[in-house]
């Protein structure tokens, strides 16, 4: 059974303003016009929340070399891209983490994934839990 | 974040991702400008592969993908401009302006050579 977990880590209040911006960003990205931007710019609608194209997501997939039922963590997942692409291509089990809860709910709608609200610098998982990790435009 | 990734990754596991960063050797003024134009936490002094190695991971691939990054960013800027009326109506004036400003700034930073993007793949 896939679940959604919200965890408020230390320093959460400091992130509040930033959280509000991203909640607005992801809510707005649901709008029809936002999807049309993606269609107009890239010729496809994958739920982009950064700059990773489908070809680049496929490159990640090839490097990770995952098999079905292995465990993949998408850090800073936003709407679930590009983790959703890797999971779809490989059949791996996906866990998506990010700060904006609304974005994670969108990720969960797009593909079966566990969602965990957490900061990348404080991941609420036991050591040695995942076979692979994917991220896009998070380490900046 | 990379140290946390290393902790939760199984031995032999792989981490792969795209990173927006600055080229090495920027002056202090250039680094400040990069942080103004790009993401607020853009790495100013250390390359992504050095950060990855410092987290205890072994880098197996580091590939500059700035050309694709620029093309994607430019396409998004054009699409935002072309769909301006719709976006202003659907997303609101403030959000539209902030998004437009961020994307234009990112493109400016790329064109000034102070923002780039790389694919980094590493193993535990």
PDB file of C-alpha atoms in Angstrom:
ATOM      1  CA  UNK A   1       0.000   0.000   0.000  1.00  0.00           C
ATOM      2  CA  UNK A   2       1.470   3.360  -1.050  1.00  0.00           C
ATOM      3  CA  UNK A   3       1.158   6.147   1.446  1.00  0.00           C
ATOM      4  CA  UNK A   4       1.778   9.841   1.823  1.00  0.00           C
ATOM      5  CA  UNK A   5       3.716  11.097   4.814  1.00  0.00           C
ATOM      6  CA  UNK A   6       4.137  14.700   5.918  1.00  0.00           C
ATOM      7  CA  UNK A   7       7.121  15.406   8.128  1.00  0.00           C
ATOM      8  CA  UNK A   8       8.007  18.881   9.340  1.00  0.00           C
ATOM      9  CA  UNK A   9      11.771  18.916   9.870  1.00  0.00           C
ATOM     10  CA  UNK A  10      13.865  21.262  11.974  1.00  0.00           C
ATOM     11  CA  UNK A  11      13.993  24.734  10.460  1.00  0.00           C
ATOM     12  CA  UNK A  12      10.640  24.308   8.759  1.00  0.00           C
ATOM     13  CA  UNK A  13       9.451  27.813   9.752  1.00  0.00           C
ATOM     14  CA  UNK A  14      12.449  29.349   7.969  1.00  0.00           C
ATOM     15  CA  UNK A  15      11.273  27.669   4.800  1.00  0.00           C
ATOM     16  CA  UNK A  16       7.718  28.987   5.119  1.00  0.00           C
ATOM     17  CA  UNK A  17       7.986  31.855   2.608  1.00  0.00           C
ATOM     18  CA  UNK A  18       9.711  29.659   0.114  1.00  0.00           C
ATOM     19  CA  UNK A  19       7.062  26.990   0.668  1.00  0.00           C
ATOM     20  CA  UNK A  20       4.324  29.466  -0.135  1.00  0.00           C
ATOM     21  CA  UNK A  21       6.010  30.411  -3.378  1.00  0.00           C
ATOM     22  CA  UNK A  22       6.351  26.802  -4.457  1.00  0.00           C
ATOM     23  CA  UNK A  23       2.784  25.950  -3.449  1.00  0.00           C
ATOM     24  CA  UNK A  24       1.650  28.793  -5.655  1.00  0.00           C
ATOM     25  CA  UNK A  25       4.009  27.687  -8.394  1.00  0.00           C
ATOM     26  CA  UNK A  26       2.713  24.137  -8.429  1.00  0.00           C
ATOM     27  CA  UNK A  27      -0.907  25.153  -8.145  1.00  0.00           C
ATOM     28  CA  UNK A  28      -0.452  27.494 -11.065  1.00  0.00           C
ATOM     29  CA  UNK A  29       1.314  24.827 -13.048  1.00  0.00           C
ATOM     30  CA  UNK A  30      -1.898  22.843 -12.992  1.00  0.00           C
ATOM     31  CA  UNK A  31      -3.597  25.522 -14.997  1.00  0.00           C
ATOM     32  CA  UNK A  32      -4.387  24.837 -18.596  1.00  0.00           C
ATOM     33  CA  UNK A  33      -2.199  27.700 -19.775  1.00  0.00           C
ATOM     34  CA  UNK A  34       0.849  26.302 -17.995  1.00  0.00           C
ATOM     35  CA  UNK A  35       0.427  23.019 -19.798  1.00  0.00           C
ATOM     36  CA  UNK A  36       0.137  24.930 -23.033  1.00  0.00           C
ATOM     37  CA  UNK A  37       3.482  26.604 -22.325  1.00  0.00           C
ATOM     38  CA  UNK A  38       5.099  23.210 -22.098  1.00  0.00           C
ATOM     39  CA  UNK A  39       3.363  22.047 -25.252  1.00  0.00           C
ATOM     40  CA  UNK A  40       4.403  25.195 -27.113  1.00  0.00           C
ATOM     41  CA  UNK A  41       7.983  25.124 -25.846  1.00  0.00           C
ATOM     42  CA  UNK A  42       8.798  21.432 -25.979  1.00  0.00           C
ATOM     43  CA  UNK A  43       6.064  19.891 -28.094  1.00  0.00           C
ATOM     44  CA  UNK A  44       4.901  17.642 -25.264  1.00  0.00           C
ATOM     45  CA  UNK A  45       3.225  17.767 -21.868  1.00  0.00           C
ATOM     46  CA  UNK A  46       5.024  15.753 -19.225  1.00  0.00           C
ATOM     47  CA  UNK A  47       4.381  17.929 -16.176  1.00  0.00           C
ATOM     48  CA  UNK A  48       7.752  19.640 -16.351  1.00  0.00           C
ATOM     49  CA  UNK A  49       8.731  21.467 -13.170  1.00  0.00           C
ATOM     50  CA  UNK A  50      12.288  22.253 -14.091  1.00  0.00           C
ATOM     51  CA  UNK A  51      14.309  22.011 -17.275  1.00  0.00           C
ATOM     52  CA  UNK A  52      14.569  18.245 -17.792  1.00  0.00           C
ATOM     53  CA  UNK A  53      13.312  17.178 -21.204  1.00  0.00           C
ATOM     54  CA  UNK A  54      11.998  13.714 -21.995  1.00  0.00           C
ATOM     55  CA  UNK A  55      15.270  12.860 -23.760  1.00  0.00           C
ATOM     56  CA  UNK A  56      17.191  13.876 -20.642  1.00  0.00           C
ATOM     57  CA  UNK A  57      14.848  11.835 -18.430  1.00  0.00           C
ATOM     58  CA  UNK A  58      15.530   8.864 -20.665  1.00  0.00           C
ATOM     59  CA  UNK A  59      19.278   9.441 -20.255  1.00  0.00           C
ATOM     60  CA  UNK A  60      18.824   9.275 -16.474  1.00  0.00           C
ATOM     61  CA  UNK A  61      16.896   6.060 -16.933  1.00  0.00           C
ATOM     62  CA  UNK A  62      19.699   4.484 -18.936  1.00  0.00           C
ATOM     63  CA  UNK A  63      22.382   5.478 -16.435  1.00  0.00           C
ATOM     64  CA  UNK A  64      20.421   4.174 -13.458  1.00  0.00           C
ATOM     65  CA  UNK A  65      19.918   0.762 -15.071  1.00  0.00           C
ATOM     66  CA  UNK A  66      17.026  -0.140 -12.767  1.00  0.00           C
ATOM     67  CA  UNK A  67      14.983  -3.319 -12.895  1.00  0.00           C
ATOM     68  CA  UNK A  68      11.366  -3.951 -11.981  1.00  0.00           C
ATOM     69  CA  UNK A  69      10.612  -3.776  -8.236  1.00  0.00           C
ATOM     70  CA  UNK A  70      13.879  -2.104  -7.312  1.00  0.00           C
ATOM     71  CA  UNK A  71      13.526   1.017  -5.147  1.00  0.00           C
ATOM     72  CA  UNK A  72      13.986   4.498  -6.611  1.00  0.00           C
ATOM     73  CA  UNK A  73      13.958   7.751  -4.638  1.00  0.00           C
ATOM     74  CA  UNK A  74      13.162  10.987  -6.480  1.00  0.00           C
ATOM     75  CA  UNK A  75      14.554  13.873  -4.417  1.00  0.00           C
ATOM     76  CA  UNK A  76      12.947  17.270  -5.026  1.00  0.00           C
ATOM     77  CA  UNK A  77      10.354  15.518  -7.151  1.00  0.00           C
ATOM     78  CA  UNK A  78       7.901  18.386  -7.628  1.00  0.00           C
ATOM     79  CA  UNK A  79       5.123  16.983  -9.800  1.00  0.00           C
ATOM     80  CA  UNK A  80       7.017  13.720 -10.040  1.00  0.00           C
ATOM     81  CA  UNK A  81       9.167  14.433 -13.056  1.00  0.00           C
ATOM     82  CA  UNK A  82      11.570  12.833 -13.989  1.00  0.00           C
ATOM     83  CA  UNK A  83      11.085  10.023 -11.458  1.00  0.00           C
ATOM     84  CA  UNK A  84       7.739   9.097 -12.981  1.00  0.00           C
ATOM     85  CA  UNK A  85       9.406   8.568 -16.353  1.00  0.00           C
ATOM     86  CA  UNK A  86      12.089   6.302 -14.874  1.00  0.00           C
ATOM     87  CA  UNK A  87       9.452   4.307 -12.971  1.00  0.00           C
ATOM     88  CA  UNK A  88       7.310   3.939 -16.068  1.00  0.00           C
ATOM     89  CA  UNK A  89      10.242   2.753 -18.167  1.00  0.00           C
ATOM     90  CA  UNK A  90      11.625   0.291 -15.621  1.00  0.00           C
ATOM     91  CA  UNK A  91       8.723  -0.807 -13.411  1.00  0.00           C
ATOM     92  CA  UNK A  92      10.677   0.157 -10.307  1.00  0.00           C
ATOM     93  CA  UNK A  93       9.004   1.183  -7.030  1.00  0.00           C
ATOM     94  CA  UNK A  94       9.054   4.962  -6.736  1.00  0.00           C
ATOM     95  CA  UNK A  95       9.216   7.146  -3.645  1.00  0.00           C
ATOM     96  CA  UNK A  96       8.912  10.894  -4.288  1.00  0.00           C
ATOM     97  CA  UNK A  97      10.052  13.540  -1.822  1.00  0.00           C
ATOM     98  CA  UNK A  98       9.800  17.298  -1.887  1.00  0.00           C
ATOM     99  CA  UNK A  99       8.680  20.191   0.302  1.00  0.00           C
ATOM    100  CA  UNK A 100       5.428  21.361  -1.399  1.00  0.00           C
ATOM    101  CA  UNK A 101       2.750  18.855  -0.412  1.00  0.00           C
ATOM    102  CA  UNK A 102       0.417  19.928  -3.230  1.00  0.00           C
ATOM    103  CA  UNK A 103       3.080  19.057  -5.772  1.00  0.00           C
ATOM    104  CA  UNK A 104       3.514  15.611  -4.265  1.00  0.00           C
ATOM    105  CA  UNK A 105      -0.212  15.002  -4.521  1.00  0.00           C
ATOM    106  CA  UNK A 106       0.029  15.799  -8.221  1.00  0.00           C
ATOM    107  CA  UNK A 107       2.949  13.370  -8.474  1.00  0.00           C
ATOM    108  CA  UNK A 108       0.794  10.715  -6.855  1.00  0.00           C
ATOM    109  CA  UNK A 109      -2.002  11.345  -9.330  1.00  0.00           C
ATOM    110  CA  UNK A 110       0.375  10.916 -12.242  1.00  0.00           C
ATOM    111  CA  UNK A 111       1.822   7.623 -11.197  1.00  0.00           C
ATOM    112  CA  UNK A 112       1.688   5.187  -8.320  1.00  0.00           C
ATOM    113  CA  UNK A 113       4.264   6.503  -5.914  1.00  0.00           C
ATOM    114  CA  UNK A 114       4.765   6.858  -2.207  1.00  0.00           C
ATOM    115  CA  UNK A 115       5.126  10.531  -1.356  1.00  0.00           C
ATOM    116  CA  UNK A 116       7.040  11.899   1.603  1.00  0.00           C
ATOM    117  CA  UNK A 117       7.179  15.589   2.432  1.00  0.00           C
ATOM    118  CA  UNK A 118      10.776  16.192   3.410  1.00  0.00           C
ATOM    119  CA  UNK A 119      13.834  18.311   2.718  1.00  0.00           C
ATOM    120  CA  UNK A 120      16.638  16.777   0.701  1.00  0.00           C
ATOM    121  CA  UNK A 121      19.083  17.567   3.477  1.00  0.00           C
ATOM    122  CA  UNK A 122      17.103  15.572   6.024  1.00  0.00           C
ATOM    123  CA  UNK A 123      15.675  12.467   4.423  1.00  0.00           C
ATOM    124  CA  UNK A 124      13.465  10.450   6.785  1.00  0.00           C
ATOM    125  CA  UNK A 125      14.595   7.022   5.609  1.00  0.00           C
ATOM    126  CA  UNK A 126      16.798   4.314   7.062  1.00  0.00           C
ATOM    127  CA  UNK A 127      20.298   3.932   5.646  1.00  0.00           C
ATOM    128  CA  UNK A 128      20.806   1.707   2.615  1.00  0.00           C
ATOM    129  CA  UNK A 129      17.125   1.883   1.616  1.00  0.00           C
ATOM    130  CA  UNK A 130      17.232   2.689  -2.096  1.00  0.00           C
ATOM    131  CA  UNK A 131      18.777   1.065  -5.147  1.00  0.00           C
ATOM    132  CA  UNK A 132      18.934   4.404  -6.943  1.00  0.00           C
ATOM    133  CA  UNK A 133      18.257   8.103  -6.552  1.00  0.00           C
ATOM    134  CA  UNK A 134      17.226  10.585  -9.207  1.00  0.00           C
ATOM    135  CA  UNK A 135      17.100  14.375  -8.993  1.00  0.00           C
ATOM    136  CA  UNK A 136      16.825  17.313 -11.355  1.00  0.00           C
ATOM    137  CA  UNK A 137      17.841  20.900 -10.646  1.00  0.00           C
ATOM    138  CA  UNK A 138      17.828  20.319  -6.908  1.00  0.00           C
ATOM    139  CA  UNK A 139      21.496  20.678  -6.075  1.00  0.00           C
ATOM    140  CA  UNK A 140      21.726  24.267  -7.037  1.00  0.00           C
TER     141      UNK A 140
ATOM    142  CA  UNK B   1      21.566  16.727   0.442  1.00  0.00           C
ATOM    143  CA  UNK B   2      24.211  14.590  -1.261  1.00  0.00           C
ATOM    144  CA  UNK B   3      25.418  13.251   2.075  1.00  0.00           C
ATOM    145  CA  UNK B   4      21.856  12.254   2.884  1.00  0.00           C
ATOM    146  CA  UNK B   5      21.522  10.600  -0.509  1.00  0.00           C
ATOM    147  CA  UNK B   6      24.705   8.668   0.155  1.00  0.00           C
ATOM    148  CA  UNK B   7      23.322   7.525   3.510  1.00  0.00           C
ATOM    149  CA  UNK B   8      20.011   6.208   2.147  1.00  0.00           C
ATOM    150  CA  UNK B   9      21.517   4.664  -1.000  1.00  0.00           C
ATOM    151  CA  UNK B  10      22.357   0.960  -0.882  1.00  0.00           C
ATOM    152  CA  UNK B  11      26.011  -0.003  -1.408  1.00  0.00           C
ATOM    153  CA  UNK B  12      26.552  -0.245  -5.161  1.00  0.00           C
ATOM    154  CA  UNK B  13      23.541   1.987  -5.759  1.00  0.00           C
ATOM    155  CA  UNK B  14      23.515   4.798  -8.293  1.00  0.00           C
ATOM    156  CA  UNK B  15      22.503   8.459  -8.110  1.00  0.00           C
ATOM    157  CA  UNK B  16      21.893  10.389 -11.315  1.00  0.00           C
ATOM    158  CA  UNK B  17      20.688  13.917 -11.840  1.00  0.00           C
ATOM    159  CA  UNK B  18      20.979  17.287 -13.500  1.00  0.00           C
ATOM    160  CA  UNK B  19      22.542  20.196 -11.664  1.00  0.00           C
ATOM    161  CA  UNK B  20      22.453  23.908 -12.424  1.00  0.00           C
ATOM    162  CA  UNK B  21      25.767  25.364 -11.316  1.00  0.00           C
ATOM    163  CA  UNK B  22      28.423  27.953 -12.033  1.00  0.00           C
ATOM    164  CA  UNK B  23      31.642  27.303 -13.932  1.00  0.00           C
ATOM    165  CA  UNK B  24      34.797  27.212 -11.846  1.00  0.00           C
ATOM    166  CA  UNK B  25      37.027  30.261 -11.619  1.00  0.00           C
ATOM    167  CA  UNK B  26      34.368  32.956 -11.371  1.00  0.00           C
ATOM    168  CA  UNK B  27      35.287  36.219  -9.716  1.00  0.00           C
ATOM    169  CA  UNK B  28      33.408  37.183  -6.563  1.00  0.00           C
ATOM    170  CA  UNK B  29      31.337  39.666  -8.569  1.00  0.00           C
ATOM    171  CA  UNK B  30      30.491  37.041 -11.193  1.00  0.00           C
ATOM    172  CA  UNK B  31      29.487  34.561  -8.499  1.00  0.00           C
ATOM    173  CA  UNK B  32      27.176  37.136  -6.948  1.00  0.00           C
ATOM    174  CA  UNK B  33      25.651  37.855 -10.342  1.00  0.00           C
ATOM    175  CA  UNK B  34      25.184  34.139 -10.999  1.00  0.00           C
ATOM    176  CA  UNK B  35      23.326  33.824  -7.696  1.00  0.00           C
ATOM    177  CA  UNK B  36      21.167  36.811  -8.663  1.00  0.00           C
ATOM    178  CA  UNK B  37      20.318  35.454 -12.097  1.00  0.00           C
ATOM    179  CA  UNK B  38      20.063  31.747 -11.308  1.00  0.00           C
ATOM    180  CA  UNK B  39      18.647  29.686  -8.463  1.00  0.00           C
ATOM    181  CA  UNK B  40      19.377  31.369  -5.132  1.00  0.00           C
ATOM    182  CA  UNK B  41      21.472  28.450  -3.882  1.00  0.00           C
ATOM    183  CA  UNK B  42      23.490  28.080  -7.088  1.00  0.00           C
ATOM    184  CA  UNK B  43      26.896  26.634  -6.296  1.00  0.00           C
ATOM    185  CA  UNK B  44      29.354  29.495  -6.462  1.00  0.00           C
ATOM    186  CA  UNK B  45      32.723  28.018  -5.650  1.00  0.00           C
ATOM    187  CA  UNK B  46      32.660  24.242  -5.985  1.00  0.00           C
ATOM    188  CA  UNK B  47      31.891  22.084  -9.001  1.00  0.00           C
ATOM    189  CA  UNK B  48      29.081  19.512  -8.720  1.00  0.00           C
ATOM    190  CA  UNK B  49      31.474  16.602  -9.147  1.00  0.00           C
ATOM    191  CA  UNK B  50      33.631  17.859  -6.260  1.00  0.00           C
ATOM    192  CA  UNK B  51      30.530  18.185  -4.084  1.00  0.00           C
ATOM    193  CA  UNK B  52      29.455  14.693  -5.072  1.00  0.00           C
ATOM    194  CA  UNK B  53      32.852  13.230  -4.243  1.00  0.00           C
ATOM    195  CA  UNK B  54      32.940  15.160  -0.968  1.00  0.00           C
ATOM    196  CA  UNK B  55      29.706  13.392  -0.029  1.00  0.00           C
ATOM    197  CA  UNK B  56      31.505  10.068  -0.345  1.00  0.00           C
ATOM    198  CA  UNK B  57      30.173   9.081  -3.763  1.00  0.00           C
ATOM    199  CA  UNK B  58      32.215   8.052  -6.820  1.00  0.00           C
ATOM    200  CA  UNK B  59      31.489  10.140  -9.904  1.00  0.00           C
ATOM    201  CA  UNK B  60      31.269   7.993 -13.039  1.00  0.00           C
ATOM    202  CA  UNK B  61      29.792  10.510 -15.494  1.00  0.00           C
ATOM    203  CA  UNK B  62      29.981  14.306 -15.654  1.00  0.00           C
ATOM    204  CA  UNK B  63      28.632  15.775 -18.853  1.00  0.00           C
ATOM    205  CA  UNK B  64      27.981  19.413 -19.671  1.00  0.00           C
ATOM    206  CA  UNK B  65      24.428  19.787 -20.984  1.00  0.00           C
ATOM    207  CA  UNK B  66      24.288  23.580 -21.041  1.00  0.00           C
ATOM    208  CA  UNK B  67      23.418  23.687 -24.759  1.00  0.00           C
ATOM    209  CA  UNK B  68      20.220  21.699 -24.187  1.00  0.00           C
ATOM    210  CA  UNK B  69      19.543  23.707 -21.018  1.00  0.00           C
ATOM    211  CA  UNK B  70      19.782  26.947 -23.000  1.00  0.00           C
ATOM    212  CA  UNK B  71      17.518  25.642 -25.752  1.00  0.00           C
ATOM    213  CA  UNK B  72      14.893  24.520 -23.214  1.00  0.00           C
ATOM    214  CA  UNK B  73      15.093  27.775 -21.286  1.00  0.00           C
ATOM    215  CA  UNK B  74      14.855  29.863 -24.475  1.00  0.00           C
ATOM    216  CA  UNK B  75      11.869  27.836 -25.691  1.00  0.00           C
ATOM    217  CA  UNK B  76      10.092  28.380 -22.365  1.00  0.00           C
ATOM    218  CA  UNK B  77      10.800  32.123 -22.511  1.00  0.00           C
ATOM    219  CA  UNK B  78       9.337  32.336 -26.016  1.00  0.00           C
ATOM    220  CA  UNK B  79       6.298  30.261 -25.043  1.00  0.00           C
ATOM    221  CA  UNK B  80       5.704  32.486 -22.005  1.00  0.00           C
ATOM    222  CA  UNK B  81       5.812  35.537 -24.246  1.00  0.00           C
ATOM    223  CA  UNK B  82       3.567  34.035 -26.916  1.00  0.00           C
ATOM    224  CA  UNK B  83       0.964  32.906 -24.378  1.00  0.00           C
ATOM    225  CA  UNK B  84       1.202  35.998 -22.205  1.00  0.00           C
ATOM    226  CA  UNK B  85      -2.497  36.908 -22.219  1.00  0.00           C
ATOM    227  CA  UNK B  86      -3.622  33.391 -21.286  1.00  0.00           C
ATOM    228  CA  UNK B  87      -0.996  33.045 -18.588  1.00  0.00           C
ATOM    229  CA  UNK B  88      -1.781  36.376 -16.997  1.00  0.00           C
ATOM    230  CA  UNK B  89      -5.447  35.398 -16.868  1.00  0.00           C
ATOM    231  CA  UNK B  90      -4.888  31.869 -15.546  1.00  0.00           C
ATOM    232  CA  UNK B  91      -1.940  32.369 -13.194  1.00  0.00           C
ATOM    233  CA  UNK B  92      -2.343  35.971 -12.116  1.00  0.00           C
ATOM    234  CA  UNK B  93      -0.203  39.016 -12.804  1.00  0.00           C
ATOM    235  CA  UNK B  94       2.253  38.533  -9.947  1.00  0.00           C
ATOM    236  CA  UNK B  95       3.002  34.913 -10.675  1.00  0.00           C
ATOM    237  CA  UNK B  96       3.323  35.567 -14.381  1.00  0.00           C
ATOM    238  CA  UNK B  97       5.786  38.411 -13.813  1.00  0.00           C
ATOM    239  CA  UNK B  98       7.876  36.393 -11.356  1.00  0.00           C
ATOM    240  CA  UNK B  99       8.079  33.392 -13.651  1.00  0.00           C
ATOM    241  CA  UNK B 100       8.879  35.550 -16.666  1.00  0.00           C
ATOM    242  CA  UNK B 101      11.572  37.384 -14.737  1.00  0.00           C
ATOM    243  CA  UNK B 102      13.153  34.171 -13.413  1.00  0.00           C
ATOM    244  CA  UNK B 103      13.266  32.523 -16.819  1.00  0.00           C
ATOM    245  CA  UNK B 104      14.679  35.605 -18.532  1.00  0.00           C
ATOM    246  CA  UNK B 105      17.315  35.939 -15.810  1.00  0.00           C
ATOM    247  CA  UNK B 106      18.293  32.293 -16.149  1.00  0.00           C
ATOM    248  CA  UNK B 107      18.696  32.698 -19.895  1.00  0.00           C
ATOM    249  CA  UNK B 108      20.762  35.834 -19.342  1.00  0.00           C
ATOM    250  CA  UNK B 109      23.036  33.962 -16.944  1.00  0.00           C
ATOM    251  CA  UNK B 110      23.549  31.148 -19.439  1.00  0.00           C
ATOM    252  CA  UNK B 111      24.369  33.617 -22.202  1.00  0.00           C
ATOM    253  CA  UNK B 112      26.858  35.419 -19.945  1.00  0.00           C
ATOM    254  CA  UNK B 113      28.576  32.089 -19.331  1.00  0.00           C
ATOM    255  CA  UNK B 114      28.057  32.170 -15.569  1.00  0.00           C
ATOM    256  CA  UNK B 115      25.306  29.545 -15.349  1.00  0.00           C
ATOM    257  CA  UNK B 116      25.569  26.052 -16.717  1.00  0.00           C
ATOM    258  CA  UNK B 117      23.979  22.644 -16.253  1.00  0.00           C
ATOM    259  CA  UNK B 118      25.537  19.225 -15.993  1.00  0.00           C
ATOM    260  CA  UNK B 119      24.515  15.605 -15.810  1.00  0.00           C
ATOM    261  CA  UNK B 120      26.254  13.932 -12.879  1.00  0.00           C
ATOM    262  CA  UNK B 121      26.082  10.198 -12.272  1.00  0.00           C
ATOM    263  CA  UNK B 122      27.733   8.644  -9.228  1.00  0.00           C
ATOM    264  CA  UNK B 123      27.899   5.315  -7.444  1.00  0.00           C
ATOM    265  CA  UNK B 124      28.048   4.424  -3.767  1.00  0.00           C
TER     266      UNK B 124
END
